[in-house]
Each structure stands twice: as structure tokens, then as C-alpha cells.
Amino acid sequence: MPRQQKEVRDLQEGNYVMMEETPCKITAYSTAKPGKHGSAKARIEGRGVFDERKRSLSQPVDQKVWVPIIDRKQGQVVSVEGNDAQIMDLETYETFTMRIPEDESLSPDDEIEYLEYEGQRKILE
């Protein structure tokens, strides 16, 4: 699994973090210190990169969490059939089929950016 560990205090909005074994993009990050002798805690809210589900996480700021290493790649649309598009990776020339986002319209020869993590792929809008 391509991922690394980071302390919670090093995370920011827009970073990726693993929540419930799913890569998520951080949408909100806040910290609070409960009292004189307590350690600061961070509350992180995120949205699944591939499933769009909301998740939250509350951890001490010195706790280590897993951060996924998500690849951003370039591809070219080869063909479109209904809601699926056949994409060719512009580096490896690998071809594969991806679901087209609902608000996106693609046509052959369009160049796209997509995210890839452990065999999961998503077209960026």
C-alpha cells in the first residue's frame, strides 16, 4: 500500500488522510486544548476521494496517522460508451475503462487528469 505516516498536527485542509481504511481529502481541520494538563486534540472532517462519503476523525495532535500517496496522472479518452470511457494513460499507454462523472461530458481525444490509488481511479473535474 503506498502510504506514509504523519503526525496529525502536520495535516492541513486539502491534504489526504486515511479514515476507516479509505483515502479521504480533508475538508475541515480544527484543534482544541481541553485544559491545563490535557494534550491538544484535532478534529478532522474529510470526504472519501473515490466514494464521496463524509467521515470524521478525532485524534491527539501528536498521534501518527496514515497518509495515502495518491498519484495524479494524465490520460487521453479513446472512446466513450454510455457512462463509461476508455482511457489511455499518457505515460504507460495502458488502457482501461473508467466511469464518467455525472456532470462531465467527454469525447474521444480529450485529455483528462485522474487520480489513482490501489487500482481505484477517478476522473478529476
Short mmCIF file of N, CA and C in Angstrom, two decimals, residues 65-111:
data_model
loop_
_atom_site.label_atom_id
_atom_site.label_comp_id
_atom_site.label_asym_id
_atom_site.label_seq_id
_atom_site.Cartn_x
_atom_site.Cartn_y
_atom_site.Cartn_z
N VAL A 65 -0.87 9.25 11.93
CA VAL A 65 -1.92 8.69 11.09
C VAL A 65 -1.32 8.35 9.73
N TRP A 66 -2.01 7.50 9.00
CA TRP A 66 -1.56 7.13 7.67
C TRP A 66 -2.04 8.14 6.64
N VAL A 67 -1.14 8.50 5.75
CA VAL A 67 -1.48 9.42 4.65
C VAL A 67 -1.27 8.67 3.34
N PRO A 68 -2.33 8.52 2.52
CA PRO A 68 -2.17 7.78 1.26
C PRO A 68 -1.36 8.59 0.25
N ILE A 69 -0.61 7.89 -0.57
CA ILE A 69 0.12 8.54 -1.66
C ILE A 69 -0.68 8.28 -2.92
N ILE A 70 -1.45 9.29 -3.31
CA ILE A 70 -2.36 9.18 -4.46
C ILE A 70 -1.67 9.79 -5.67
N ASP A 71 -1.62 9.03 -6.76
CA ASP A 71 -0.97 9.51 -7.98
C ASP A 71 -1.95 10.34 -8.81
N ARG A 72 -1.47 11.47 -9.31
CA ARG A 72 -2.24 12.29 -10.25
C ARG A 72 -1.64 12.04 -11.62
N LYS A 73 -2.45 11.53 -12.56
CA LYS A 73 -1.93 11.14 -13.86
C LYS A 73 -2.70 11.81 -14.99
N GLN A 74 -2.11 11.75 -16.16
CA GLN A 74 -2.72 12.30 -17.37
C GLN A 74 -3.19 11.14 -18.25
N GLY A 75 -4.33 11.32 -18.89
CA GLY A 75 -4.84 10.29 -19.78
C GLY A 75 -5.53 10.91 -20.97
N GLN A 76 -5.79 10.09 -21.97
CA GLN A 76 -6.50 10.54 -23.16
C GLN A 76 -7.69 9.63 -23.40
N VAL A 77 -8.84 10.23 -23.70
CA VAL A 77 -10.05 9.45 -23.95
C VAL A 77 -9.92 8.79 -25.31
N VAL A 78 -10.07 7.46 -25.33
CA VAL A 78 -10.00 6.71 -26.59
C VAL A 78 -11.40 6.57 -27.18
N SER A 79 -12.37 6.18 -26.33
CA SER A 79 -13.75 6.05 -26.80
C SER A 79 -14.70 6.26 -25.62
N VAL A 80 -15.94 6.56 -25.93
CA VAL A 80 -16.97 6.77 -24.92
C VAL A 80 -18.15 5.87 -25.26
N GLU A 81 -18.62 5.10 -24.26
CA GLU A 81 -19.80 4.24 -24.43
C GLU A 81 -20.71 4.46 -23.24
N GLY A 82 -21.79 5.20 -23.41
CA GLY A 82 -22.72 5.47 -22.31
C GLY A 82 -22.05 6.27 -21.22
N ASN A 83 -22.02 5.72 -19.99
CA ASN A 83 -21.40 6.40 -18.85
C ASN A 83 -19.95 5.99 -18.63
N ASP A 84 -19.41 5.16 -19.50
CA ASP A 84 -18.03 4.69 -19.37
C ASP A 84 -17.16 5.25 -20.49
N ALA A 85 -15.91 5.49 -20.15
CA ALA A 85 -14.95 5.96 -21.14
C ALA A 85 -13.72 5.06 -21.09
N GLN A 86 -13.18 4.77 -22.27
CA GLN A 86 -11.93 4.03 -22.32
C GLN A 86 -10.81 5.07 -22.36
N ILE A 87 -9.90 4.96 -21.39
CA ILE A 87 -8.84 5.94 -21.19
C ILE A 87 -7.49 5.29 -21.45
N MET A 88 -6.58 6.03 -22.09
CA MET A 88 -5.21 5.55 -22.26
C MET A 88 -4.29 6.45 -21.42
N ASP A 89 -3.52 5.83 -20.54
CA ASP A 89 -2.55 6.57 -19.73
C ASP A 89 -1.48 7.13 -20.67
N LEU A 90 -1.14 8.41 -20.52
CA LEU A 90 -0.19 9.04 -21.44
C LEU A 90 1.27 8.70 -21.12
N GLU A 91 1.57 8.09 -19.97
CA GLU A 91 2.94 7.67 -19.66
C GLU A 91 3.18 6.21 -20.00
N THR A 92 2.25 5.35 -19.58
CA THR A 92 2.45 3.91 -19.75
C THR A 92 1.73 3.34 -20.96
N TYR A 93 0.83 4.11 -21.56
CA TYR A 93 -0.01 3.68 -22.69
C TYR A 93 -0.93 2.53 -22.32
N GLU A 94 -1.15 2.32 -21.02
CA GLU A 94 -2.12 1.32 -20.55
C GLU A 94 -3.52 1.85 -20.84
N THR A 95 -4.42 0.97 -21.27
CA THR A 95 -5.80 1.40 -21.48
C THR A 95 -6.70 0.72 -20.46
N PHE A 96 -7.71 1.45 -20.01
CA PHE A 96 -8.64 0.94 -19.01
C PHE A 96 -9.95 1.70 -19.14
N THR A 97 -10.99 1.17 -18.51
CA THR A 97 -12.31 1.78 -18.56
C THR A 97 -12.59 2.48 -17.24
N MET A 98 -13.14 3.70 -17.34
CA MET A 98 -13.49 4.47 -16.14
C MET A 98 -14.91 5.00 -16.28
N ARG A 99 -15.57 5.17 -15.13
CA ARG A 99 -16.91 5.76 -15.08
C ARG A 99 -16.77 7.28 -15.26
N ILE A 100 -17.60 7.86 -16.11
CA ILE A 100 -17.58 9.31 -16.33
C ILE A 100 -18.42 9.98 -15.25
N PRO A 101 -17.90 11.02 -14.57
CA PRO A 101 -18.72 11.75 -13.59
C PRO A 101 -19.99 12.30 -14.25
N GLU A 102 -21.06 12.40 -13.45
CA GLU A 102 -22.37 12.79 -13.99
C GLU A 102 -22.37 14.16 -14.67
N ASP A 103 -21.63 15.11 -14.12
CA ASP A 103 -21.66 16.46 -14.67
C ASP A 103 -20.56 16.70 -15.71
N GLU A 104 -19.93 15.66 -16.15
CA GLU A 104 -18.81 15.78 -17.10
C GLU A 104 -19.22 15.18 -18.44
N SER A 105 -18.82 15.82 -19.53
CA SER A 105 -19.05 15.22 -20.85
C SER A 105 -17.69 15.10 -21.54
N LEU A 106 -17.38 13.90 -21.96
CA LEU A 106 -16.10 13.63 -22.60
C LEU A 106 -16.33 13.19 -24.02
N SER A 107 -15.36 13.45 -24.85
CA SER A 107 -15.41 12.96 -26.23
C SER A 107 -14.02 12.41 -26.57
N PRO A 108 -13.93 11.53 -27.57
CA PRO A 108 -12.63 10.95 -27.94
C PRO A 108 -11.60 12.04 -28.21
N ASP A 109 -10.35 11.76 -27.86
CA ASP A 109 -9.18 12.64 -27.97
C ASP A 109 -9.10 13.72 -26.90
N ASP A 110 -10.07 13.80 -25.98
CA ASP A 110 -9.95 14.74 -24.85
C ASP A 110 -8.84 14.26 -23.93
N GLU A 111 -8.07 15.20 -23.39
CA GLU A 111 -7.08 14.85 -22.39
C GLU A 111 -7.66 15.14 -21.02
#
